[in-house]
Amino acid sequence: MTRPIISRRDILKGATAFAASSAFASVTSAAPPASAVTPQLIEAAKKEGKVVFYTSIDLPVAERIAKAFEAKYPGIAVRVERTGAERVFQRIGQEYASRIHAVDVVNSSDAAHFIVWKREGILQPYVPEDVAKYYPDEHRDADGAFASFRAWVCVIGYNTNMVKAEDAPKSYADLLDPKWVSKIVKAHPSYSGTIMTATYQMSRDLGWEFFEKLAKQKVMQVQSSADPPKKLALGERAVMADGNEYNMFIEKEKGTPVEIVYAAEGSPLIVGPNALFKDAPNPNAARLFQSFCFSPEAQQLSSDVGGLRSIHPAVKEKPGRKPFGEVKKMKDDPAAVEKTSEQIKARYSKLFGV
């Protein structure tokens, strides 16, 4: 598989070298007041005419959100730039190190990225009205730099044409059974923010011994956390060790023979925040798009079409999906992920040889 060409540490060195001023390195100290969508903001955004959205959301979902925004605010185009979360982080680091300010709004499935961007002083604090009204403290930054646009869990899954329900794995421990040798697909933490976060939580709760044993199962290694559900759907592998719950919802609801397994040990919890950049080329369109992303309209769309879980209390989950509150979850810890990401990538790559 293609590996990132530079590390998170290298990116930060470059960004720091470019922005040695204290203003760049400063951290905000208090959240701004909530911002409503006003006619003045809409008019200013229309004059800019576009917004650039870097995201790790699955492309069809990101494009649906973009089209809904464009329909609501004619004259403002959304350019979606989608890739894996670790590549999003790398790209922004490279651009800022080269004094290129192309991105307006970012979403990443690795919440640790926002800790880095905030510490480097490149985020623009902004609190949409819906975030201020409805989002609990654990899903919004105390200084208003970012908030949880989406949440989901990383799940096990299987192809129902290839595996009977009674034979399917029920836990991570079950994946180590010799019967699954050469039948498992798995994504990579060097590409996917979901898998980076999940790998941290699993290594903490299950121990690296789990990965050492899993690596001996002749696992098919893919990049994005969206890839394992697709490999299951195609019948290329019988079981997935990890992957996005929301991609599995989408596959199931279109009739693909796949089934979700919420591991007995708990499923890794993933949170994907949104944020604006101080040097956004389209600052007003960025604010308007950020407010739209947290509106009941966009959040319901993300849930219905994208299979994502929303923090907004107005969102209703589709029938047939396991209620989020009933899912046993591992605890997320973005700060710990930020501190250990390079070690996780190195150790994982050594074990799996990719």
Coordinates of C-alpha atoms in Angstrom, one line a residue:
M1 CA 0.0 0.0 0.0
T2 CA 1.1 3.6 -0.4
R3 CA 2.6 5.0 2.7
P4 CA 2.5 8.7 3.9
I5 CA 5.7 10.4 2.7
I6 CA 6.3 12.4 5.9
S7 CA 5.4 12.0 9.5
R8 CA 3.2 14.0 11.8
R9 CA 6.3 15.2 13.6
D10 CA 7.8 16.4 10.3
I11 CA 4.7 18.3 9.4
L12 CA 4.8 20.1 12.7
K13 CA 8.4 21.0 12.3
G14 CA 7.6 22.5 8.9
A15 CA 4.6 24.4 10.2
T16 CA 6.6 25.7 13.2
A17 CA 9.5 26.8 11.0
F18 CA 7.1 28.7 8.7
A19 CA 5.2 30.3 11.5
A20 CA 7.7 31.1 14.2
S21 CA 5.7 34.2 15.3
S22 CA 3.9 34.0 18.7
A23 CA 0.6 34.9 17.0
F24 CA 0.6 31.7 15.0
A25 CA 1.6 29.6 18.0
S26 CA -1.0 31.2 20.4
V27 CA -4.0 29.2 21.7
T28 CA -7.4 30.8 22.1
S29 CA -8.5 31.3 25.7
A30 CA -12.3 31.7 25.5
A31 CA -15.0 30.6 23.1
P32 CA -16.7 33.4 21.1
P33 CA -20.4 34.0 21.5
A34 CA -22.8 31.8 19.4
S35 CA -23.1 32.9 15.8
A36 CA -26.5 32.9 14.1
V37 CA -26.9 32.7 10.3
T38 CA -27.8 36.3 9.3
P39 CA -28.7 37.9 5.9
Q40 CA -25.5 39.8 6.2
L41 CA -23.5 36.6 6.5
I42 CA -25.3 35.0 3.6
E43 CA -24.7 38.0 1.4
A44 CA -21.0 38.1 2.3
A45 CA -20.7 34.4 1.6
K46 CA -22.3 34.8 -1.8
K47 CA -19.8 37.5 -2.8
E48 CA -17.1 34.9 -2.1
G49 CA -19.0 32.4 -4.2
K50 CA -17.3 29.2 -2.9
V51 CA -16.1 27.2 0.1
V52 CA -13.4 24.6 0.1
F53 CA -14.0 21.5 2.3
Y54 CA -11.2 19.1 3.1
T55 CA -12.7 15.9 4.6
S56 CA -12.3 12.2 5.3
I57 CA -16.1 11.6 5.1
D58 CA -16.9 9.0 2.5
L59 CA -17.1 10.9 -0.8
P60 CA -20.8 10.2 -1.7
V61 CA -21.9 11.5 1.7
A62 CA -19.7 14.6 1.6
E63 CA -21.0 15.4 -1.8
R64 CA -24.6 15.0 -0.7
I65 CA -24.0 17.5 2.2
A66 CA -22.3 19.8 -0.3
K67 CA -25.3 19.7 -2.7
A68 CA -27.8 20.3 0.1
F69 CA -25.8 23.4 1.0
E70 CA -25.6 24.6 -2.6
A71 CA -29.4 24.1 -2.9
K72 CA -30.1 26.1 0.2
Y73 CA -27.6 28.9 -0.7
P74 CA -27.6 29.2 -4.5
G75 CA -24.5 30.9 -5.8
I76 CA -22.1 29.3 -3.3
A77 CA -20.2 26.3 -4.7
V78 CA -18.7 23.7 -2.3
R79 CA -15.5 22.1 -3.5
V80 CA -15.1 18.8 -1.7
E81 CA -11.5 17.5 -1.3
R82 CA -11.8 14.0 0.1
T83 CA -9.1 11.6 1.2
G84 CA -8.1 9.6 4.3
A85 CA -7.8 11.6 7.5
E86 CA -4.1 11.1 7.9
R87 CA -3.6 12.4 4.3
V88 CA -5.9 15.4 5.1
F89 CA -3.7 16.2 8.0
Q90 CA -0.5 15.8 6.0
R91 CA -1.8 18.0 3.1
I92 CA -2.8 20.9 5.4
G93 CA 0.6 20.7 7.1
Q94 CA 2.4 20.8 3.8
E95 CA 0.3 23.6 2.5
Y96 CA 0.7 25.8 5.6
A97 CA 4.4 25.1 5.7
S98 CA 4.5 26.5 2.1
R99 CA 2.3 29.5 2.9
I100 CA -0.6 28.0 0.9
H101 CA -4.0 28.7 2.4
A102 CA -6.5 26.8 0.3
V103 CA -8.8 25.1 2.8
D104 CA -11.8 26.8 4.5
V105 CA -13.4 24.1 6.5
V106 CA -12.0 20.7 7.6
N107 CA -13.4 17.5 8.9
S108 CA -11.3 14.6 10.1
S109 CA -12.0 11.2 11.6
D110 CA -8.9 11.7 13.8
A111 CA -9.9 14.1 16.6
A112 CA -6.2 14.4 17.6
H113 CA -5.6 16.5 14.5
F114 CA -7.7 19.3 16.0
I115 CA -5.5 19.3 19.1
V116 CA -2.5 19.9 16.9
W117 CA -4.1 22.5 14.7
K118 CA -5.4 24.4 17.7
R119 CA -2.0 24.3 19.5
E120 CA -0.4 25.6 16.3
G121 CA -2.9 28.5 16.3
I122 CA -4.3 28.1 12.8
L123 CA -7.9 27.4 13.7
Q124 CA -10.6 30.2 13.7
P125 CA -12.8 30.0 16.8
Y126 CA -16.5 29.9 15.7
V127 CA -19.5 28.6 17.5
P128 CA -22.6 27.8 15.4
E129 CA -25.9 28.5 17.1
D130 CA -26.9 24.9 17.2
V131 CA -23.6 23.9 18.8
A132 CA -24.1 26.5 21.5
K133 CA -27.6 25.4 22.2
Y134 CA -27.5 21.6 21.9
Y135 CA -24.0 20.2 22.1
P136 CA -22.7 18.9 25.4
D137 CA -19.2 20.1 26.6
E138 CA -17.5 16.8 25.6
H139 CA -18.5 17.5 22.0
R140 CA -17.3 21.1 21.6
D141 CA -14.0 22.7 22.3
A142 CA -14.0 24.9 25.3
D143 CA -12.4 27.7 23.2
G144 CA -14.8 27.3 20.3
A145 CA -12.2 26.0 17.9
F146 CA -14.1 22.8 16.8
A147 CA -17.1 20.6 17.5
S148 CA -18.2 17.1 16.8
F149 CA -19.8 17.0 13.4
R150 CA -20.2 13.2 13.4
A151 CA -19.7 10.2 15.6
W152 CA -19.7 6.4 14.9
V153 CA -18.0 3.2 16.0
C154 CA -15.5 1.0 14.4
V155 CA -17.0 -2.5 14.0
I156 CA -16.4 -6.1 13.1
G157 CA -18.5 -7.5 10.2
Y158 CA -19.1 -10.4 8.0
N159 CA -20.5 -11.5 4.6
T160 CA -23.7 -13.4 5.3
N161 CA -23.4 -15.5 2.1
M162 CA -20.0 -16.7 3.3
V163 CA -20.5 -17.0 7.1
K164 CA -23.5 -18.3 9.1
A165 CA -24.6 -16.1 11.9
E166 CA -23.9 -18.8 14.5
D167 CA -20.4 -19.1 13.2
A168 CA -19.6 -15.4 12.9
P169 CA -17.1 -13.8 15.3
K170 CA -18.7 -12.1 18.3
S171 CA -15.6 -10.5 19.8
Y172 CA -12.1 -9.4 18.9
A173 CA -10.8 -12.6 20.5
D174 CA -12.8 -14.6 18.1
L175 CA -10.9 -13.1 15.1
L176 CA -7.9 -15.0 16.3
D177 CA -9.5 -18.4 15.6
P178 CA -7.4 -20.3 13.0
K179 CA -10.6 -20.8 10.9
W180 CA -10.3 -17.1 9.9
V181 CA -6.8 -17.4 8.4
S182 CA -6.7 -15.6 5.0
K183 CA -10.4 -14.6 5.4
I184 CA -10.0 -11.3 7.2
V185 CA -9.7 -7.7 5.8
K186 CA -8.5 -4.8 7.8
A187 CA -7.7 -1.1 7.3
H188 CA -4.5 0.8 8.1
P189 CA -3.8 3.5 10.8
S190 CA -1.3 5.3 8.6
Y191 CA -4.1 6.2 6.2
S192 CA -7.3 6.2 8.2
G193 CA -8.0 8.4 11.2
T194 CA -10.8 6.0 12.2
I195 CA -8.3 3.1 12.3
M196 CA -5.6 5.3 14.0
T197 CA -8.1 6.1 16.8
A198 CA -9.4 2.5 16.9
T199 CA -5.9 1.0 17.0
Y200 CA -5.0 3.2 20.0
Q201 CA -8.2 2.2 21.9
M202 CA -7.8 -1.5 21.1
S203 CA -4.1 -1.5 22.0
R204 CA -4.9 0.2 25.3
D205 CA -7.8 -2.1 26.2
L206 CA -6.8 -5.4 24.5
G207 CA -3.0 -5.0 24.5
W208 CA -0.6 -5.1 21.5
E209 CA -0.6 -8.9 21.9
F210 CA -3.9 -8.9 20.1
F211 CA -2.4 -7.3 17.1
E212 CA 0.6 -9.5 17.2
K213 CA -1.7 -12.6 17.0
L214 CA -4.0 -11.0 14.4
A215 CA -1.0 -10.3 12.1
K216 CA -0.5 -14.0 11.9
Q217 CA -3.9 -14.5 10.4
K218 CA -2.8 -13.5 6.9
V219 CA -5.0 -10.4 6.8
M220 CA -5.8 -8.5 3.6
Q221 CA -4.5 -5.0 4.3
V222 CA -6.4 -2.1 2.8
Q223 CA -6.2 1.7 3.4
S224 CA -9.4 3.5 4.3
S225 CA -11.9 2.4 7.0
A226 CA -14.5 2.5 4.2
D227 CA -12.6 -0.3 2.3
P228 CA -13.3 -3.3 4.5
P229 CA -17.1 -3.0 4.2
K230 CA -16.7 -2.8 0.4
K231 CA -14.4 -5.9 0.4
L232 CA -17.1 -7.8 2.3
A233 CA -19.8 -6.6 0.0
L234 CA -17.8 -7.9 -3.0
G235 CA -17.1 -11.2 -1.3
E236 CA -13.4 -10.7 -1.4
R237 CA -13.1 -11.5 2.3
A238 CA -15.6 -13.2 4.6
V239 CA -14.9 -11.1 7.7
M240 CA -13.6 -7.6 8.5
A241 CA -11.6 -6.9 11.7
D242 CA -12.4 -3.2 11.5
G243 CA -14.4 -0.7 9.4
N244 CA -16.9 2.1 9.5
E245 CA -20.2 1.3 11.1
Y246 CA -21.8 3.9 8.7
N247 CA -20.5 2.1 5.6
M248 CA -22.0 -1.1 6.9
F249 CA -25.4 0.6 7.4
I250 CA -25.3 1.8 3.8
E251 CA -24.4 -1.6 2.5
K252 CA -27.1 -3.4 4.5
E253 CA -29.8 -0.9 3.6
K254 CA -29.2 -1.4 -0.1
G255 CA -29.5 -5.2 0.3
T256 CA -25.8 -6.2 0.3
P257 CA -25.3 -9.5 2.3
V258 CA -23.3 -8.0 5.2
E259 CA -23.9 -8.0 8.9
I260 CA -22.5 -5.8 11.7
V261 CA -20.9 -7.2 14.9
Y262 CA -20.5 -5.0 17.9
A263 CA -17.6 -6.7 19.7
A264 CA -18.2 -8.1 23.2
E265 CA -15.1 -6.2 24.4
G266 CA -16.6 -2.9 23.2
S267 CA -16.4 -1.0 19.9
P268 CA -13.9 1.8 19.4
L269 CA -15.7 5.2 19.5
I270 CA -14.7 7.6 16.8
V271 CA -15.6 11.3 16.7
G272 CA -15.1 13.5 13.6
P273 CA -14.9 17.2 14.4
N274 CA -15.3 20.2 12.0
A275 CA -13.3 23.4 12.2
L276 CA -12.5 26.6 10.3
F277 CA -9.1 28.1 9.6
K278 CA -7.9 31.6 10.4
D279 CA -6.4 32.0 7.0
A280 CA -9.4 30.6 5.1
P281 CA -9.6 32.1 1.7
N282 CA -13.4 32.3 1.9
P283 CA -14.1 33.2 5.6
N284 CA -17.7 34.1 5.3
A285 CA -18.7 31.1 3.2
A286 CA -16.7 29.0 5.7
R287 CA -18.8 30.3 8.6
L288 CA -22.0 29.7 6.7
F289 CA -21.0 26.2 5.7
Q290 CA -19.9 25.4 9.3
S291 CA -23.3 26.6 10.6
F292 CA -25.1 24.5 8.0
C293 CA -23.1 21.4 8.9
F294 CA -24.4 21.6 12.5
S295 CA -28.0 22.4 11.5
P296 CA -30.7 19.7 12.0
E297 CA -31.1 19.6 8.3
A298 CA -27.5 18.6 7.6
Q299 CA -27.2 16.4 10.6
Q300 CA -30.3 14.4 9.7
L301 CA -29.0 14.1 6.1
S302 CA -25.7 12.7 7.5
S303 CA -27.6 10.2 9.6
D304 CA -30.1 9.1 6.9
V305 CA -27.8 9.0 3.9
G306 CA -24.4 8.6 5.5
G307 CA -25.3 6.3 8.4
L308 CA -23.5 8.6 10.8
R309 CA -24.4 9.2 14.4
S310 CA -25.3 12.8 15.4
I311 CA -24.9 14.6 18.6
H312 CA -27.8 16.9 17.7
P313 CA -30.9 16.0 19.7
A314 CA -33.3 16.8 16.9
V315 CA -31.9 14.0 14.7
K316 CA -33.9 10.7 14.5
E317 CA -32.1 7.5 13.8
K318 CA -33.4 5.2 11.1
P319 CA -35.4 2.1 12.2
G320 CA -33.4 -1.0 12.1
R321 CA -30.2 0.5 13.3
K322 CA -29.0 -0.3 16.8
P323 CA -29.5 2.8 19.0
F324 CA -26.2 4.4 19.7
G325 CA -26.9 4.4 23.4
E326 CA -27.1 0.6 23.4
V327 CA -23.7 0.1 21.8
K328 CA -20.9 -0.9 24.2
K329 CA -18.1 1.6 23.4
M330 CA -14.4 1.9 24.2
K331 CA -13.4 5.3 25.6
D332 CA -12.0 7.8 23.1
D333 CA -8.9 9.8 24.1
P334 CA -7.7 12.2 21.3
A335 CA -4.9 13.7 23.4
A336 CA -3.4 10.2 23.9
V337 CA -3.7 9.5 20.2
E338 CA -1.9 12.7 19.3
K339 CA 1.0 11.8 21.6
T340 CA 1.4 8.2 20.4
S341 CA 0.3 8.3 16.8
E342 CA 3.8 7.9 15.3
Q343 CA 4.6 5.0 17.6
I344 CA 1.3 3.3 16.7
K345 CA 2.0 3.7 13.0
A346 CA 5.5 2.3 13.3
R347 CA 4.6 -0.6 15.5
Y348 CA 1.6 -1.6 13.4
S349 CA 3.5 -1.4 10.1
K350 CA 6.2 -3.6 11.6
L351 CA 3.7 -6.2 12.7
F352 CA 1.7 -6.3 9.5
G353 CA 4.6 -5.7 7.1
V354 CA 2.9 -2.8 5.3

